[in-house]
Structure formats: structure tokens, C-alpha cells
PDB file of C-alpha atoms in Angstrom:
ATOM      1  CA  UNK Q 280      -7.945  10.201 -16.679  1.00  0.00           C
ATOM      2  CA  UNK Q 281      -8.279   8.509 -19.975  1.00  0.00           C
ATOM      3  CA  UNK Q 282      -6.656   5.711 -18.868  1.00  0.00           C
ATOM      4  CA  UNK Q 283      -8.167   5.106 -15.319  1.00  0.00           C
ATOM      5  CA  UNK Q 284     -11.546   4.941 -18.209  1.00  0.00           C
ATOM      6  CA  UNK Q 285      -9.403   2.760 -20.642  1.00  0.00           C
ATOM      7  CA  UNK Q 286      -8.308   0.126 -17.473  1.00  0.00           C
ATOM      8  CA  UNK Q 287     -11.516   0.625 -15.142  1.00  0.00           C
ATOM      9  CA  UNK Q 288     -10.493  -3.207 -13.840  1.00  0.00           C
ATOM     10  CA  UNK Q 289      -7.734  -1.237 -12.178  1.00  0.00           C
ATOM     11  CA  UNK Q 290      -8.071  -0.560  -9.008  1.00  0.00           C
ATOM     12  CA  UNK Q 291      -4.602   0.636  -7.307  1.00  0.00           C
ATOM     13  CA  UNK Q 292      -4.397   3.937  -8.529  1.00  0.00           C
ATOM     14  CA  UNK Q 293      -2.656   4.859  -5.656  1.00  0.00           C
ATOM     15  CA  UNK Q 294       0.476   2.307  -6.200  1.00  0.00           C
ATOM     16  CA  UNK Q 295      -0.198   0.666  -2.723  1.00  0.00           C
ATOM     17  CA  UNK Q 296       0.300  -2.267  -4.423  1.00  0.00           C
ATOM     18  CA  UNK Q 297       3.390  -1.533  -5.910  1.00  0.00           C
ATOM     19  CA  UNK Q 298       4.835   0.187  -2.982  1.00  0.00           C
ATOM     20  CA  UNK Q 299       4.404  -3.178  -0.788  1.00  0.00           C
ATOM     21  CA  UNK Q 300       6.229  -5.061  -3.765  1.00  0.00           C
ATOM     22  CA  UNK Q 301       8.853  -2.617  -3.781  1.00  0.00           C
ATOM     23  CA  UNK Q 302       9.288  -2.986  -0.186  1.00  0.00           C
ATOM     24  CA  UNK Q 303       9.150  -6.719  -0.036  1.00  0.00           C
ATOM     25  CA  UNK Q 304      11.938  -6.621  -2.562  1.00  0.00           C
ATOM     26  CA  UNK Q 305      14.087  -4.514  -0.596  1.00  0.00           C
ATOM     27  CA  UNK Q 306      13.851  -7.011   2.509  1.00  0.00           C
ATOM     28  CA  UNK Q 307      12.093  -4.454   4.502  1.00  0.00           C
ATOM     29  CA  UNK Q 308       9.414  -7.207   5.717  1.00  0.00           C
ATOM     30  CA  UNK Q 309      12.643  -9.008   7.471  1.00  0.00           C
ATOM     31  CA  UNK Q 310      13.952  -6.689   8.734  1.00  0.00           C
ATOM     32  CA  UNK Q 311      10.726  -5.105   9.683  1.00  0.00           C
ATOM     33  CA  UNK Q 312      10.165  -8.471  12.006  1.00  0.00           C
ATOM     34  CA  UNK Q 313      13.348  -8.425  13.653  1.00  0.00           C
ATOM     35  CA  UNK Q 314      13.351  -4.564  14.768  1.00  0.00           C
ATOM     36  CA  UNK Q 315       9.456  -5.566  15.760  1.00  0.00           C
ATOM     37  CA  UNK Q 316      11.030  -8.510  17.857  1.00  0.00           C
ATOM     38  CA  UNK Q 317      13.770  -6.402  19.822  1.00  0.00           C
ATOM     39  CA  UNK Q 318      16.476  -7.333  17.815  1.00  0.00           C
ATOM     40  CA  UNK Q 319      19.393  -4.838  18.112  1.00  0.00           C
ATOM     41  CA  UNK Q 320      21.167  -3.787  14.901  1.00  0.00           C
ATOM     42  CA  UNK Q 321      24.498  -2.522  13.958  1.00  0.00           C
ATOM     43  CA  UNK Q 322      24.046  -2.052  10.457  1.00  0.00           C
ATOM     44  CA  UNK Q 323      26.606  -3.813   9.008  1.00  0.00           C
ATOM     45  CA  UNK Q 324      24.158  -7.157   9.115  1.00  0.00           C
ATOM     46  CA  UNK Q 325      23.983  -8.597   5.779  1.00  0.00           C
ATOM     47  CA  UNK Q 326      20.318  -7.926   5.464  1.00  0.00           C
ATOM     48  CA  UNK Q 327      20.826  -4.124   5.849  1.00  0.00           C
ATOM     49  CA  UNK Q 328      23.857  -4.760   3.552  1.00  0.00           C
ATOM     50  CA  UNK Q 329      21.711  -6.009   0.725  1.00  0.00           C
ATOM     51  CA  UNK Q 330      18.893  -3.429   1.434  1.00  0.00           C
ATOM     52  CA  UNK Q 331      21.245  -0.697   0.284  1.00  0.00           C
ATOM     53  CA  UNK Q 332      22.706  -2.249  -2.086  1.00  0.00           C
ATOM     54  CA  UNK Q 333      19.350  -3.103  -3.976  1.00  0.00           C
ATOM     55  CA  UNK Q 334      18.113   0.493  -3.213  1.00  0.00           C
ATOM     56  CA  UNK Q 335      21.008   1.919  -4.238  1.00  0.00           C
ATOM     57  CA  UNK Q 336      21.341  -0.200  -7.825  1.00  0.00           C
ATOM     58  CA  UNK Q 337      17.137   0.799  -8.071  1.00  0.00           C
ATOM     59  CA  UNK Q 338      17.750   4.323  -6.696  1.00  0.00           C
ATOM     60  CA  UNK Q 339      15.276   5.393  -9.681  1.00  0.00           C
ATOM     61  CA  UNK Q 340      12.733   2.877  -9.331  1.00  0.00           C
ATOM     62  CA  UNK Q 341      12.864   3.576  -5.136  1.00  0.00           C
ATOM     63  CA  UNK Q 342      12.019   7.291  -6.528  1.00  0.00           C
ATOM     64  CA  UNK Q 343       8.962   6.504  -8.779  1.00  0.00           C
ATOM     65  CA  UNK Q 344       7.410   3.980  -6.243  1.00  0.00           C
ATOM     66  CA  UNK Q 345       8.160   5.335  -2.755  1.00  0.00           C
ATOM     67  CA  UNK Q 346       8.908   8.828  -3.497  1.00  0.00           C
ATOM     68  CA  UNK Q 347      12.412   8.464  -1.753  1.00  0.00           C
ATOM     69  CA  UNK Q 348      15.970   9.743  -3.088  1.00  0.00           C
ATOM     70  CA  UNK Q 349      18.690   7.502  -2.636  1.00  0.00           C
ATOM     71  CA  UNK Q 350      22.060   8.752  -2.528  1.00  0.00           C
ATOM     72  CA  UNK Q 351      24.497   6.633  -3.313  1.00  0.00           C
ATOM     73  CA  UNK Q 352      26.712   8.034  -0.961  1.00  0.00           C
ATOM     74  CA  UNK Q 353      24.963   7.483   2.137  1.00  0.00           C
ATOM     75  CA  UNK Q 354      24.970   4.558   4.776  1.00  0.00           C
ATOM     76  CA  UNK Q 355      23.288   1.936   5.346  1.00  0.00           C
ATOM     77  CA  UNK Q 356      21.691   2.889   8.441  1.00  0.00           C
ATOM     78  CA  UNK Q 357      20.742   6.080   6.650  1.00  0.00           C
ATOM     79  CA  UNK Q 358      18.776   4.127   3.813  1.00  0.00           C
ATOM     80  CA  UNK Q 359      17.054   2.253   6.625  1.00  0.00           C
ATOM     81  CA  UNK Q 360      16.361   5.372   8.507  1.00  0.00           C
ATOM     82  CA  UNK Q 361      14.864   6.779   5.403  1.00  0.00           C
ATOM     83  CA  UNK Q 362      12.120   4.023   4.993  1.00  0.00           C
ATOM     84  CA  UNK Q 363      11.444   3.465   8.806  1.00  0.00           C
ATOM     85  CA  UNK Q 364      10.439   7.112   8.489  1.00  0.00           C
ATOM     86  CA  UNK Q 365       8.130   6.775   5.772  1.00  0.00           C
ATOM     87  CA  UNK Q 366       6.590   4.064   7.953  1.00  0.00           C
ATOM     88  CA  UNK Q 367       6.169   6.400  11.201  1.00  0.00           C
ATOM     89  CA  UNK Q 368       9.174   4.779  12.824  1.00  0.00           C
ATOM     90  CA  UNK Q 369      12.532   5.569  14.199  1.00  0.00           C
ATOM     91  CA  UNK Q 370      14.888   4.078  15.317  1.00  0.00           C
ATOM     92  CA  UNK Q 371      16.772   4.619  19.261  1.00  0.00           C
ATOM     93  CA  UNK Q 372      20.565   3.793  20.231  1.00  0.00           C
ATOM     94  CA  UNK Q 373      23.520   2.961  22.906  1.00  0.00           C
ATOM     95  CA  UNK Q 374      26.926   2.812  22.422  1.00  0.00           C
ATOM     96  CA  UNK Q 375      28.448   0.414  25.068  1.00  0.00           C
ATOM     97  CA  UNK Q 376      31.898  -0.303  25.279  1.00  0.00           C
ATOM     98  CA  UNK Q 377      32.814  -4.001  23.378  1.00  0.00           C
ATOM     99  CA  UNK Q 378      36.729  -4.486  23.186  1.00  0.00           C
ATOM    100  CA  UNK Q 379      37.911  -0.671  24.554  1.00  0.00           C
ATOM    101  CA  UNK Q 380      36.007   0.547  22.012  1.00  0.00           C
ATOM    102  CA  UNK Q 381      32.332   2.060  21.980  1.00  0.00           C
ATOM    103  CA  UNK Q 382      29.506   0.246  19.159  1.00  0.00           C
ATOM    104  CA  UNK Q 383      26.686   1.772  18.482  1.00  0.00           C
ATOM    105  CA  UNK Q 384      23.459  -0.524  18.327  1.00  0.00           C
ATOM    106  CA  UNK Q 385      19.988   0.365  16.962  1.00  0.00           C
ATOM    107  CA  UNK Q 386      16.581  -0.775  17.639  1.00  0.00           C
ATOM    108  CA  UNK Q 387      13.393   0.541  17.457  1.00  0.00           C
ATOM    109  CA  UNK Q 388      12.031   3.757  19.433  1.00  0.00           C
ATOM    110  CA  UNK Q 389       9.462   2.119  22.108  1.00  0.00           C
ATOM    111  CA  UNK Q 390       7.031   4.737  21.568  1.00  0.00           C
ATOM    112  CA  UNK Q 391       6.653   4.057  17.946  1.00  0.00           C
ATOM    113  CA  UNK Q 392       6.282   0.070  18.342  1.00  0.00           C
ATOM    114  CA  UNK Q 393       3.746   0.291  20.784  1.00  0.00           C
ATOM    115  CA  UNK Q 394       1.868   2.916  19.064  1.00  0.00           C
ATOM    116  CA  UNK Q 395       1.987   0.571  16.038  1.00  0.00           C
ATOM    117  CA  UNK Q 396       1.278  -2.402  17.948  1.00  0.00           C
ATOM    118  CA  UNK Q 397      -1.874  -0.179  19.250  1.00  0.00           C
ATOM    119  CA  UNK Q 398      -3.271   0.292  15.963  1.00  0.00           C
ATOM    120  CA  UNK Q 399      -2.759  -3.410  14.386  1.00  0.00           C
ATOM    121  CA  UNK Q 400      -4.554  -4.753  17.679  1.00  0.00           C
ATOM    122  CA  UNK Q 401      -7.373  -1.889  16.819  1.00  0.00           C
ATOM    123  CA  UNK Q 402      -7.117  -3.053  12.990  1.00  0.00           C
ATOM    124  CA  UNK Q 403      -7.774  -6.614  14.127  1.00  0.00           C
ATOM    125  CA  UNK Q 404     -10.309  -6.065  16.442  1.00  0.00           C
ATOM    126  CA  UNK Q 405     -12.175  -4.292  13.936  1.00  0.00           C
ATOM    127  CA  UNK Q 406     -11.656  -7.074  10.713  1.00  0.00           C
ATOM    128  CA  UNK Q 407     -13.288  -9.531  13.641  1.00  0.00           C
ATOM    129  CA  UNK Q 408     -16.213  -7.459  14.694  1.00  0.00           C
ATOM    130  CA  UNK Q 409     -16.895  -6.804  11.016  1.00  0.00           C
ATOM    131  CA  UNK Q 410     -16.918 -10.409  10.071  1.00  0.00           C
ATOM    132  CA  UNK Q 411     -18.763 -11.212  13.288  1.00  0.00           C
ATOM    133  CA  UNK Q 412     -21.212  -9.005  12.124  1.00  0.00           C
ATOM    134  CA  UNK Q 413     -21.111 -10.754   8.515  1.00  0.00           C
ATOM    135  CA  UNK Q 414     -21.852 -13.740   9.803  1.00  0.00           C
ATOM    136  CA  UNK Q 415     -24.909 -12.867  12.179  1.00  0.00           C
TER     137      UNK Q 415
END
């Protein structure tokens, strides 16, 4: 408490601030947009390469800020898992056949993205009608 009085200027005493940093760091926004878009994933993309690999060399720092443990055993896919669930999503599957063998591709579960998609339109539609009402 003394130092929310000390640094009153302060106003992220919730690390919301530092969570989206952390996030944007990790490539999340990316990959975010892609899995938003449709885009099917295998996991062994170079963006979800490098997302693991920086949350795995920041395993502590992915702990203080977004309150996740990061083994460094685990997959990629796991690591992605792990922060599409802190964001209410999850992820869906197939495994078609591709050269006699079966591949297993990711996107994002339906539901989820148009549940999301529900609430940024609502989100928008509010930030308007409040600055409409600013302006009148």
C-alpha cells in the first residue's frame, strides 16, 4: 500500500499493461491474427517456434506477468494452448492423410471466435455510442 501512496501517478496496478507487453513480445498478436483469419496451424511454423522458445528462455518472467508455468519440456502447441486458454480460446483439429501419413492441423474452435467476435462488435458499438454521446 505504501507504494500505490508513494507512485499515486500509477495507474496499472493490475499489470494489464505489462501483461499486453509480455504478450506482444511473445508474438501472440501474430499469431493471434492468423488463428482469427482461419489460418490452419501445425505447430512447427516458425512463429510458434519462436513463441516457445522466448517463453521457454523467460519461463520466470511468463510466471510473474501472466501467472503461467512453462515447462521446458512441453510442446509447442502446448505453450500455445496454454495462453489461448488464458484468453478464453481453444483451439479444434483434423488429421487428414498428406503423403500415407495422417497431420494433424489446428485452428481455432468456432464457438470461441464468434463469441469473441460478438463481444469486440458489442465493445465497438459501445466506444461509438459513447463518443456519439460526447459529442452531442
Amino acid at each position: 500500500m505504501s507504494e500505490r501512496n508513494r507512485l499515486s501517478i500509477c495507474t496499472d496496478w493490475s499489470n494489464h499493461s505489462t501483461a499486453w507487453l509480455m504478450r506482444h513480445r511473445l508474438g501472440l498478436r501474430v499469431v493471434l491474427l492468423d488463428l482469427m483469419a482461419g489460418v490452419e496451424i501445425k505447430g512447427d511454423e516458425a512463429m510458434i517456434q519462436a513463441l516457445a522458445e522466448f517463453s521457454k528462455r523467460n519461463a520466470s518472467h511468463v510466471k510473474g506477468i501472466l501467472n503461467l508455468t512453462i515447462p521446458l519440456s512441453e510442446s509447442a502447441l502446448w505453450i500455445l494452448g496454454q495462453y489461448l486458454s488464458q484468453l478464453g480460446l481453444s483451439t479444434e483439429s483434423r488429421r487428414p492423410m498428406e503423403d500415407g501419413q495422417r497431420v494433424r492441423y489446428y485452428r481455432l474452435n468456432t464457438e470461441d471466435v464468434e463469441f469473441i467476435q460478438n463481444v469486440l462488435d458489442y465493445r465497438q458499438r459501445q466506444r461509438e455510442e459513447k463518443e456519439r454521446k460526447r459529442q452531442q
